[in-house]
mmCIF file of C-alpha atoms in Angstrom:
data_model
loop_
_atom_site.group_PDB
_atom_site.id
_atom_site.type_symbol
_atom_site.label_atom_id
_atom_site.label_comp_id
_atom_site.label_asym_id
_atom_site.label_seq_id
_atom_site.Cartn_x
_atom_site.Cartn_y
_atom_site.Cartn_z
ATOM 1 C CA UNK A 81 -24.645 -4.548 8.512
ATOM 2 C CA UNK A 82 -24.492 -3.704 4.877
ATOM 3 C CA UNK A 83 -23.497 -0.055 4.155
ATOM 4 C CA UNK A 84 -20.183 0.136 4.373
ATOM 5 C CA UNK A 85 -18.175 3.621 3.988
ATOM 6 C CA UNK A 86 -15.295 3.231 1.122
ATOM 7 C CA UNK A 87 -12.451 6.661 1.100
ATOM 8 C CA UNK A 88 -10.818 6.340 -2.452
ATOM 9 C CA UNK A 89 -13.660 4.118 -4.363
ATOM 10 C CA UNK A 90 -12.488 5.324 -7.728
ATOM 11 C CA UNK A 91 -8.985 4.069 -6.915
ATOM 12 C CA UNK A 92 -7.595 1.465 -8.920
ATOM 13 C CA UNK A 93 -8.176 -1.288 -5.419
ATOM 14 C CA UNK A 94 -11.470 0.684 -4.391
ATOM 15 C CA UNK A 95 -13.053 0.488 -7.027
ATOM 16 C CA UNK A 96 -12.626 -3.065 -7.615
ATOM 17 C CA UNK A 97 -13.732 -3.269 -4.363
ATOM 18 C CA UNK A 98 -16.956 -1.905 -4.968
ATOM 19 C CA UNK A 99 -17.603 -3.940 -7.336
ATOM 20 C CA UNK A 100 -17.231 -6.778 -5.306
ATOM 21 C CA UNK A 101 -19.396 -5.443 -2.519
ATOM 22 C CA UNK A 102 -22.254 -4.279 -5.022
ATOM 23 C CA UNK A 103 -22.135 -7.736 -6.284
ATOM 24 C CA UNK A 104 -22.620 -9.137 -2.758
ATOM 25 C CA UNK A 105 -25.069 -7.246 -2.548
ATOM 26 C CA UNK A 106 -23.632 -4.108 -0.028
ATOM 27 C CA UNK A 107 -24.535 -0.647 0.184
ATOM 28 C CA UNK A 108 -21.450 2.076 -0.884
ATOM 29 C CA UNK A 109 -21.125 5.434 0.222
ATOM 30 C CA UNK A 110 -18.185 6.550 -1.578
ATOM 31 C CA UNK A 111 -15.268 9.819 -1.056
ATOM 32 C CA UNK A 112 -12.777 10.835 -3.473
ATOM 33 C CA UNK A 113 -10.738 13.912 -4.497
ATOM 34 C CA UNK A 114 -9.693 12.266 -8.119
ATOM 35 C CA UNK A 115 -5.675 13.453 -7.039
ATOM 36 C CA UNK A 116 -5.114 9.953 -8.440
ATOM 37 C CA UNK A 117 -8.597 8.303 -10.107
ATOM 38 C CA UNK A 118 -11.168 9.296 -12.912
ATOM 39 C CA UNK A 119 -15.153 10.379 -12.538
ATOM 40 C CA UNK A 120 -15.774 8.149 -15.236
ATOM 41 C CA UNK A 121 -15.202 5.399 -12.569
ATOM 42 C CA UNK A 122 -18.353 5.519 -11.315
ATOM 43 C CA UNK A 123 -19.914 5.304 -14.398
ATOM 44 C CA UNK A 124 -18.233 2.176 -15.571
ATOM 45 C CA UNK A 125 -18.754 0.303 -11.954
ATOM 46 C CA UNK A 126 -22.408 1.433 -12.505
ATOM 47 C CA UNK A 127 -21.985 -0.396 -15.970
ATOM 48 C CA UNK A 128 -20.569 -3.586 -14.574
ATOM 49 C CA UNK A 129 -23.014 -3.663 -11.703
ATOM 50 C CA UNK A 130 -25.967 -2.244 -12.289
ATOM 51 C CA UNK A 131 -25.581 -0.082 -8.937
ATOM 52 C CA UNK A 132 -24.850 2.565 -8.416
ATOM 53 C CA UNK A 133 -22.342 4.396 -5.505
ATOM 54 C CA UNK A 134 -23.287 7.272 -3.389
ATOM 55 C CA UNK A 135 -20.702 9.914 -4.151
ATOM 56 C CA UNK A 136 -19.373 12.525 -2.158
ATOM 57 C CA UNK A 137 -16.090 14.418 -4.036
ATOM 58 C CA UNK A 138 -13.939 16.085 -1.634
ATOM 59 C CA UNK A 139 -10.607 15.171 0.374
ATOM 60 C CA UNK A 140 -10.689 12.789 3.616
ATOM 61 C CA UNK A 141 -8.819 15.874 5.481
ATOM 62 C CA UNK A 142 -12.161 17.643 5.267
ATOM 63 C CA UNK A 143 -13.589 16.904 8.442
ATOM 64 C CA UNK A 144 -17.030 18.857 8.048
ATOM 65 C CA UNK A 145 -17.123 17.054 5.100
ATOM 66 C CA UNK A 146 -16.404 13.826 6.679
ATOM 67 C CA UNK A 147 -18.894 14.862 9.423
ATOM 68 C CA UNK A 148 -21.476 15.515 6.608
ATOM 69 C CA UNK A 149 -20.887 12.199 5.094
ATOM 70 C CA UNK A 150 -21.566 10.325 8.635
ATOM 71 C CA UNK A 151 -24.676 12.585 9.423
ATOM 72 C CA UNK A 152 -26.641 11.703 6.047
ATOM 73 C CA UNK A 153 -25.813 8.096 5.740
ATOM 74 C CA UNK A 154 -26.353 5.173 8.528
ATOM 75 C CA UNK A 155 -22.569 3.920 7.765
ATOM 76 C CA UNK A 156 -21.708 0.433 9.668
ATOM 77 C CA UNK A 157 -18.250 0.191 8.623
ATOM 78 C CA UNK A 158 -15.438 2.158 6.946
ATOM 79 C CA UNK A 159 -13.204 0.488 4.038
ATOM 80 C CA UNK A 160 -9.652 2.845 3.909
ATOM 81 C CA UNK A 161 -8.177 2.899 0.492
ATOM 82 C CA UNK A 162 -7.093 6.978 -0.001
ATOM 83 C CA UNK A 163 -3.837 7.100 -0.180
ATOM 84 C CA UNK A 164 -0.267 7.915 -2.202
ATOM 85 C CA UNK A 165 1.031 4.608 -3.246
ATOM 86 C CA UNK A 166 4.332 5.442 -5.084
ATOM 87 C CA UNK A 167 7.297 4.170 -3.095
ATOM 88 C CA UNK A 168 9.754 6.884 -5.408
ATOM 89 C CA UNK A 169 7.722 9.572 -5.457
ATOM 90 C CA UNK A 170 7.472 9.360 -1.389
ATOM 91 C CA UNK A 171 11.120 9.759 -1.454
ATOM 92 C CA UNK A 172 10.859 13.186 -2.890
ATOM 93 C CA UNK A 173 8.074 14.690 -1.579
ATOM 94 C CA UNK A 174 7.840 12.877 2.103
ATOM 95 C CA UNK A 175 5.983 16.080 3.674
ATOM 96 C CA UNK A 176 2.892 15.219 1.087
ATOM 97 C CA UNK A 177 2.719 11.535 1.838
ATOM 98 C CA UNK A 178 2.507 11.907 5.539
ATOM 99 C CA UNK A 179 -0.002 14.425 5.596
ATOM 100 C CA UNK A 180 -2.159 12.199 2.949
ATOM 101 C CA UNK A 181 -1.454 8.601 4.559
ATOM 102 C CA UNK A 182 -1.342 9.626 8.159
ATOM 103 C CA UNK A 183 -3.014 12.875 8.694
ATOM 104 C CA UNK A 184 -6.241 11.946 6.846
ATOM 105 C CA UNK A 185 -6.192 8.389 8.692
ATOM 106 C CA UNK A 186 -6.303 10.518 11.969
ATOM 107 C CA UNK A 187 -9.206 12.806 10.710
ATOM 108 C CA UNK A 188 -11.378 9.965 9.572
ATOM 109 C CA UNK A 189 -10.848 7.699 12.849
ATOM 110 C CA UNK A 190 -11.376 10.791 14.544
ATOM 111 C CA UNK A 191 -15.321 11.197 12.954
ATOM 112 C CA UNK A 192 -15.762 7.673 13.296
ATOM 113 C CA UNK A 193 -14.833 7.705 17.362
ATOM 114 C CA UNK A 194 -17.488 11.108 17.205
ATOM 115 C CA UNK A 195 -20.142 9.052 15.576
ATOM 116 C CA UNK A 196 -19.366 5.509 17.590
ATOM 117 C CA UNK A 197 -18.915 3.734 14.559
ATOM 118 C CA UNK A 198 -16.036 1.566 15.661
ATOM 119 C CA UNK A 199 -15.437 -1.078 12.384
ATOM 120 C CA UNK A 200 -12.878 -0.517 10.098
ATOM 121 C CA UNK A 201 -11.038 -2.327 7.198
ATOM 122 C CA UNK A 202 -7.628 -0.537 6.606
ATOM 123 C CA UNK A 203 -4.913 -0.457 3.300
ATOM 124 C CA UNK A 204 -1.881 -1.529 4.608
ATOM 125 C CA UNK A 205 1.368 -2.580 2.376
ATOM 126 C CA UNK A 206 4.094 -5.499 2.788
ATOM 127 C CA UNK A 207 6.193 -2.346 2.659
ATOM 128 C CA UNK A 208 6.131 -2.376 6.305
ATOM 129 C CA UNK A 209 8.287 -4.709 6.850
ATOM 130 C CA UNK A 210 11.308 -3.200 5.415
ATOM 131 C CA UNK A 211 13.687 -5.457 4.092
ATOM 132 C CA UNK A 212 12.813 -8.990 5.473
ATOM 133 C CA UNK A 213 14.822 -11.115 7.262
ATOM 134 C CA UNK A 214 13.274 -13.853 5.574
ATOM 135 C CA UNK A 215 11.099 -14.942 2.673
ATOM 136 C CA UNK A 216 8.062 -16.052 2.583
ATOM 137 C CA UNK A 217 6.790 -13.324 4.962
ATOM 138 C CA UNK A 218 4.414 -13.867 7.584
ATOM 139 C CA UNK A 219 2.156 -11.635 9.659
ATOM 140 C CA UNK A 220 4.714 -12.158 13.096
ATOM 141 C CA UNK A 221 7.405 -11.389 11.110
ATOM 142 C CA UNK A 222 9.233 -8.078 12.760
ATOM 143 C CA UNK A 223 8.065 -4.812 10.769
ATOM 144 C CA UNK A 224 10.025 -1.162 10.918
ATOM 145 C CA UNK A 225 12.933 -0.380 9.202
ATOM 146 C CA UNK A 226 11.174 0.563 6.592
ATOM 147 C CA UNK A 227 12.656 1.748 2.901
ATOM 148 C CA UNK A 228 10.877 4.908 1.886
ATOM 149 C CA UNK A 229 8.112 7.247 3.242
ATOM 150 C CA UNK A 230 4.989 5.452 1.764
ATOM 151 C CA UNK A 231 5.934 2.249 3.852
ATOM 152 C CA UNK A 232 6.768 4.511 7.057
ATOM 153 C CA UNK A 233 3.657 6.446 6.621
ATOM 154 C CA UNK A 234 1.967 2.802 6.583
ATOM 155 C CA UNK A 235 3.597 1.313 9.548
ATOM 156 C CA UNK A 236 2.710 4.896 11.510
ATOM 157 C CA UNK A 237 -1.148 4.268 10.782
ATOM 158 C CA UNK A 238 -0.833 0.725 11.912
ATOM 159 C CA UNK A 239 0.616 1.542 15.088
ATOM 160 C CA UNK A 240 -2.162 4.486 15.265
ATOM 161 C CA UNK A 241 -4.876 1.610 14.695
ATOM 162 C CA UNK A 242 -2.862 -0.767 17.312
ATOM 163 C CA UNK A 243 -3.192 2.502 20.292
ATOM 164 C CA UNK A 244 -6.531 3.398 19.517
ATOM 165 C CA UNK A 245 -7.311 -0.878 19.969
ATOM 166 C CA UNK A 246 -5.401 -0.998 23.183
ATOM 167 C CA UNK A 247 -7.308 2.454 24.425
ATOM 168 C CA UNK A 248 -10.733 1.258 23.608
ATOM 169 C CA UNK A 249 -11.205 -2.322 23.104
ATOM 170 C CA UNK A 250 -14.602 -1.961 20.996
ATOM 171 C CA UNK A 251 -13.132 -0.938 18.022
ATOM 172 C CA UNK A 252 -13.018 -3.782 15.152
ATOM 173 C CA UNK A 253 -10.039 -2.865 12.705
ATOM 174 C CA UNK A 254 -8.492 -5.318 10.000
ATOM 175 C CA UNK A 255 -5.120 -4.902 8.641
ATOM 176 C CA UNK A 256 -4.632 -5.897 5.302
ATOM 177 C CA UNK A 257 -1.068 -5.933 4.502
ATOM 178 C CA UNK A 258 -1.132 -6.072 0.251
ATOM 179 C CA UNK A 259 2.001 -7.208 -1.279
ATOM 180 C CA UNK A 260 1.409 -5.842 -5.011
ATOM 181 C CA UNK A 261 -1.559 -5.855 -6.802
ATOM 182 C CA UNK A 262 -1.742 -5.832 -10.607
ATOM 183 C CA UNK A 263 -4.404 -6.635 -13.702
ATOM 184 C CA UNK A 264 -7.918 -5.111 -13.781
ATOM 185 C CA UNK A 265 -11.186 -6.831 -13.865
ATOM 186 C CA UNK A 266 -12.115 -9.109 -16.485
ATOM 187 C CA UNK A 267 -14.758 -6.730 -18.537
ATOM 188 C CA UNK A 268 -11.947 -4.311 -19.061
ATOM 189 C CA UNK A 269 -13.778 -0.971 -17.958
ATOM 190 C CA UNK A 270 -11.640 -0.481 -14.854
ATOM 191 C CA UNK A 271 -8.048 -0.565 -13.940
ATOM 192 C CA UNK A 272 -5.144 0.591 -13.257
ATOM 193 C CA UNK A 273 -5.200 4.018 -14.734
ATOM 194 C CA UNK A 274 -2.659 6.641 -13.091
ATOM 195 C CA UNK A 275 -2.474 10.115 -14.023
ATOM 196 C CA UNK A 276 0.447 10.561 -15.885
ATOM 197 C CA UNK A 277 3.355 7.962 -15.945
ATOM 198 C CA UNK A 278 2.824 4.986 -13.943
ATOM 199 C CA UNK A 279 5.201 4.310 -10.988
ATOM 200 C CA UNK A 280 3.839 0.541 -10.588
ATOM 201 C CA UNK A 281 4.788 -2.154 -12.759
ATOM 202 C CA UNK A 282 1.950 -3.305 -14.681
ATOM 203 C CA UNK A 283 0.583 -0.475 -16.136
ATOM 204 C CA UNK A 284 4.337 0.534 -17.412
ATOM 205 C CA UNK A 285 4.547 -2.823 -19.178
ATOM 206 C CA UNK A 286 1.170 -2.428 -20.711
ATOM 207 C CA UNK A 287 1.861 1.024 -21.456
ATOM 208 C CA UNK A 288 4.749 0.092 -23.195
ATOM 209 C CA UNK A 289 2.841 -3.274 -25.127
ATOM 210 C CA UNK A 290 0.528 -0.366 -26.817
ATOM 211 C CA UNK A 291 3.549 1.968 -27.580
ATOM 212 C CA UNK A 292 2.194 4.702 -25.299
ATOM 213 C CA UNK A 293 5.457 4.710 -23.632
ATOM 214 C CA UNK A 294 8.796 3.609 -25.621
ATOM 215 C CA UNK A 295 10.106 1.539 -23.237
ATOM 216 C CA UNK A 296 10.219 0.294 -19.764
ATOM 217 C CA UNK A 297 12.521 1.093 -16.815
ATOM 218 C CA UNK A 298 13.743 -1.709 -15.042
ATOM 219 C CA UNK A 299 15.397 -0.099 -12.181
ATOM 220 C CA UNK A 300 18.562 -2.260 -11.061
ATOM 221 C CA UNK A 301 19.475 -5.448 -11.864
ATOM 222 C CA UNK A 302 22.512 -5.931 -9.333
ATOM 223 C CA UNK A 303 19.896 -7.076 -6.570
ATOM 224 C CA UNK A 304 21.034 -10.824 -4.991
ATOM 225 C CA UNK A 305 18.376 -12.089 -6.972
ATOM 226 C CA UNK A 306 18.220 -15.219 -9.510
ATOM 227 C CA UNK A 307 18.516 -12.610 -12.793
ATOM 228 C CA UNK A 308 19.641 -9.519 -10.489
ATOM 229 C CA UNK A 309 16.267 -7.402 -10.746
ATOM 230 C CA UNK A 310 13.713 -7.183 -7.608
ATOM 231 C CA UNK A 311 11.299 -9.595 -7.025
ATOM 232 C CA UNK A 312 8.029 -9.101 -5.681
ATOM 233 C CA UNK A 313 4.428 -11.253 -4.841
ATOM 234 C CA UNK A 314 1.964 -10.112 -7.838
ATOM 235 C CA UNK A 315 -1.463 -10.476 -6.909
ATOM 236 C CA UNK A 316 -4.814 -9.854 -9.008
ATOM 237 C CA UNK A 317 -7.023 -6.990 -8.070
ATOM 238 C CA UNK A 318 -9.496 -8.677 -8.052
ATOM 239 C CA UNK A 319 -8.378 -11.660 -5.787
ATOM 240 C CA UNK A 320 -7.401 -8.552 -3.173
ATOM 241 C CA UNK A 321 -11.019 -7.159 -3.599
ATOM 242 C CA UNK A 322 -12.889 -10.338 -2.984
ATOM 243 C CA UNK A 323 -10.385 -10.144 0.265
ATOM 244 C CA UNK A 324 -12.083 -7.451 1.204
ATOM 245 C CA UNK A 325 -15.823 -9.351 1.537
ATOM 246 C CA UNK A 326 -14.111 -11.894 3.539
ATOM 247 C CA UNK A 327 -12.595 -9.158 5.835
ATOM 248 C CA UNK A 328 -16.218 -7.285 6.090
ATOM 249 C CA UNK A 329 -17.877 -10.699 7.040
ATOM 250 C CA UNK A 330 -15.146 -11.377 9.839
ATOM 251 C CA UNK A 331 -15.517 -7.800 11.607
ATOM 252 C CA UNK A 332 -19.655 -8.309 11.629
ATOM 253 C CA UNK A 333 -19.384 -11.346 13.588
ATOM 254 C CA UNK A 334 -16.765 -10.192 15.402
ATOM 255 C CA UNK A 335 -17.527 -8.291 18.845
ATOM 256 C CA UNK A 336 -14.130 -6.432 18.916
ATOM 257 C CA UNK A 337 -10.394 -7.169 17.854
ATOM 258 C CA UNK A 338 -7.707 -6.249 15.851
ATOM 259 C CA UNK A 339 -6.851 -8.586 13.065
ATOM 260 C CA UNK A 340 -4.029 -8.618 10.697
ATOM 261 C CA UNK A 341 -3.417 -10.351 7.276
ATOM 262 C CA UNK A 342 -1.083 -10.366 4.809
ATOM 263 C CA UNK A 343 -2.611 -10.622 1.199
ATOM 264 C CA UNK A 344 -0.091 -11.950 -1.601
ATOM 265 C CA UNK A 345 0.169 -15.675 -3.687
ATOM 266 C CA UNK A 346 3.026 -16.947 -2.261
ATOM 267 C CA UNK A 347 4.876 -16.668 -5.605
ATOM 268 C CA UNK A 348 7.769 -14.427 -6.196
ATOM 269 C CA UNK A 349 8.644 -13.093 -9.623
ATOM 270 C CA UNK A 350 11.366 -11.234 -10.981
ATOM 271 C CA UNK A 351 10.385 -8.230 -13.227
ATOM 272 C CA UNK A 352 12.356 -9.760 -15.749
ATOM 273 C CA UNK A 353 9.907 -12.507 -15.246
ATOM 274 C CA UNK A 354 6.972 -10.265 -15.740
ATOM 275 C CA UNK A 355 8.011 -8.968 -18.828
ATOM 276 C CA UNK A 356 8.338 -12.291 -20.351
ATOM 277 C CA UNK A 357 5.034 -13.643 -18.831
ATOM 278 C CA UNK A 358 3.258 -10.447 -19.962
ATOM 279 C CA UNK A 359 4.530 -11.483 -23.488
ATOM 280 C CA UNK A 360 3.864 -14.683 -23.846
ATOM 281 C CA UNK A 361 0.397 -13.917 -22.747
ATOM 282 C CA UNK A 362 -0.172 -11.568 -24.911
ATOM 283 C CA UNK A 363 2.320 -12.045 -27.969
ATOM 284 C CA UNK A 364 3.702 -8.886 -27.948
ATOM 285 C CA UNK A 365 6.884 -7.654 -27.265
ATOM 286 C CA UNK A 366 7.888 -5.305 -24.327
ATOM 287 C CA UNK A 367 11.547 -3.334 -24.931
ATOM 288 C CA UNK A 368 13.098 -2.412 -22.167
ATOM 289 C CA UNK A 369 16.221 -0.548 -21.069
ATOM 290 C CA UNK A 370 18.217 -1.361 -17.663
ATOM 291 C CA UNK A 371 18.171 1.918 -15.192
ATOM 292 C CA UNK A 372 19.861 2.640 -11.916
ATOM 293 C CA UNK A 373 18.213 1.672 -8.753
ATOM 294 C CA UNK A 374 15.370 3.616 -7.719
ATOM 295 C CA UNK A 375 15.522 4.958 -3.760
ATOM 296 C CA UNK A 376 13.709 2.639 -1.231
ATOM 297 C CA UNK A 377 12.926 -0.498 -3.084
ATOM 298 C CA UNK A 378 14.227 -3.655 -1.878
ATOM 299 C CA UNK A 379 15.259 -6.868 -3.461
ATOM 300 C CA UNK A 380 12.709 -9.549 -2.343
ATOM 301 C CA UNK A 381 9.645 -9.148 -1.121
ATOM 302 C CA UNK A 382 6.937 -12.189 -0.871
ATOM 303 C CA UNK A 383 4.235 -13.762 1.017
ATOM 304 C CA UNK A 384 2.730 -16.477 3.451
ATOM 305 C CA UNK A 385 -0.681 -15.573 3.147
ATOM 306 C CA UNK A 386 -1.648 -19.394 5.468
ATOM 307 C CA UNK A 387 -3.436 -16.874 7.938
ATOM 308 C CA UNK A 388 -5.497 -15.297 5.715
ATOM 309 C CA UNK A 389 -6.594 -18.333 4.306
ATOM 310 C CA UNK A 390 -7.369 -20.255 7.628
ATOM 311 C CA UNK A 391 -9.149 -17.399 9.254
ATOM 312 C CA UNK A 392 -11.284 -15.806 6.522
ATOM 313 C CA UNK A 393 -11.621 -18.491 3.868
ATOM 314 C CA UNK A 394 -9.402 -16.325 1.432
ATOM 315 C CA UNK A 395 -7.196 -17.418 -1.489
ATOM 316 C CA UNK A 396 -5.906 -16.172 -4.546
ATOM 317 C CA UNK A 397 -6.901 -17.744 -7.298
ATOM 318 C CA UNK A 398 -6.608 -15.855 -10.391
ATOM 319 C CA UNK A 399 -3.077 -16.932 -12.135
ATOM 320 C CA UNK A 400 -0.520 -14.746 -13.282
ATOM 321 C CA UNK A 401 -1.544 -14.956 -17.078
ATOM 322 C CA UNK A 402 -5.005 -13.867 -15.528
ATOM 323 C CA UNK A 403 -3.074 -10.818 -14.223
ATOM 324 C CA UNK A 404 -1.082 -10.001 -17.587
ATOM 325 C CA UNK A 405 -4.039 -10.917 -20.123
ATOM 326 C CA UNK A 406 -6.769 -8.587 -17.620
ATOM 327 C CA UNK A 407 -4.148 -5.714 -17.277
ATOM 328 C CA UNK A 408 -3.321 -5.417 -21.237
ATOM 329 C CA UNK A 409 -7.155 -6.141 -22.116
ATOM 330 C CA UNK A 410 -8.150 -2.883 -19.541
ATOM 331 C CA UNK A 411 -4.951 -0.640 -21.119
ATOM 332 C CA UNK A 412 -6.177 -1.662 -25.153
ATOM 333 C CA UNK A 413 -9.756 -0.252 -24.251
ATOM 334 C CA UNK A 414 -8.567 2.772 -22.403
ATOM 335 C CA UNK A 415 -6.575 3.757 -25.118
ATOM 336 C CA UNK A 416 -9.523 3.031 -27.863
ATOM 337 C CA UNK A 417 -11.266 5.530 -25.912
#
């Protein structure tokens, strides 16, 4: 079972996905609408791999085009990464995240039921579980009461996923429940690279290290944290990518089931923290001006990530000056571009 089906592959996690699966030696058929990604992906994951992608452009709410996509290619599994991402901007404009997150989820699971393939690796968020009741977090810990849209429209597809399980007990579906990716793979040719400002973290800072940007929000520090701004689990790309092999290799042995993991260190940092780790990793300085909260975020957010470990052999590995020194090296060549 090799060819595996990948929505969003020249996203900033899908396409460091695909190079993960090229390496190991899968087949990609890969959809994207660049809403938030660049063509030039696919050249530069051609450049790192050697392989190429089979591309289709287009929007996962086209279903003839979906229905295209399954008629030309023998696909054995489907890899979900197209999606909004941007906990504020959901808050605004709720209508457009649940017709991208949710809708589109429906219309692919929809082609895959018509074309019995029944295997399926989705994007999920720690957003889901809303403000915790406790830290770290752990897969049985309760979800709902969620913040903003993005993590509503993320809990909706899970319970989607969990109904179409309990209706028809063939399917194979993994949950991966990221907490929050940052950095960009080590040759520095692909990233995190949103169109216009950034709404994560990482890219901000970096943006802000090569005085694209003046200076960087931090949005509230009156949270009932150590230095009163939020702290989150900040995971490397590429540890969440190589996730993604161990997830493909548990559904093929798998005859059915519905598995769920969350994917995180196990280490929560401040973003006062990350602005003085992506300094002293860098030796450069990062201004930065306190703001008011932004709508939806929460405090503390972090993970027990045991499961995924024990069950598919999974850990992160890469260390948080991996994350800062990989994220400024991918920003410095963008911008020499």
């Amino acid at each position: 079972m090799k060819k595996i089906f990948i929505t969003g592959c020249c996203g900033y996690i899908g396409s460091h996905t695909c190079v993960e699966l090229l390496d190991a030696g899968y087949e990609i058929v890969g959809l994207d609408n660049f809403s938030n990604s660049k063509p030039s992906v696919l050249e530069r994951i051609k450049k790192i791999t050697g392989k190429e992608i089979k591309f289709y452009e287009g929007d996962m709410l086209d279903k003839n085009l979906l229905e295209k996509i399954f008629n030309e290619n023998e696909i054995n599994m489907v890899m979900d990464f197209a999606a909004f991402k941007s906990v504020g901007d959901s808050v605004s404009k709720p209508i457009e995240y649940y017709i991208d997150n949710v809708s589109s989820v429906l219309t692919l699971l929809s082609v895959m039921k018509e074309h019995n393939i029944k295997s399926l690796i989705f994007s999920s968020s720690a957003t889901v579980y809303g403000t915790p009741e406790f830290v770290p977090i752990t897969e049985e810990s309760k979800t709902g009461g969620t913040t903003n849209p993005y993590g509503t429209s993320k809990l909706f597809v899970e319970q989607i996923l969990k109904d179409l399980y309990k209706s028809d007990n063939d399917w194979k579906i993994c949950i991966f429940r990221y907490f929050n990716p940052i950095g960009a793979h080590q040759s520095g040719l692909i990233g995190e690279e949103p169109n216009g400002k950034p709404a994560n973290l990482m890219p901000y800072i970096s943006m802000v290290a090569t005085k694209e940007l003046e200076y960087l929000s931090v949005f509230g520090d009156d949270y009932d944290t150590k230095d009163g701004t939020g702290i989150r689990d900040y995971i490397h790309v590429v540890d969440l990518a190589r996730a993604h092999i161990k997830g493909a290799e548990k559904l093929n042995k798998e005859k059915s089931g519905l598995f769920i993991y969350n994917l995180g260190t196990g280490e929560g940092y401040s973003v006062l923290d990350m602005i003085h780790a992506f300094e002293n990793a860098n030796h450069v300085s990062v201004p930065y001006k306190i703001e008011a909260r932004r709508p939806g975020d929460i405090a503390e957010c972090f993970a027990d990530s045991s499961k995924a470990e024990k069950e598919l052999n999974w850990k992160a590995t890469l260390t948080l000056e991996d994350m800062c020194k990989d994220a400024y090296n991918f920003t410095k060549n963008r911008k020499e571009k």
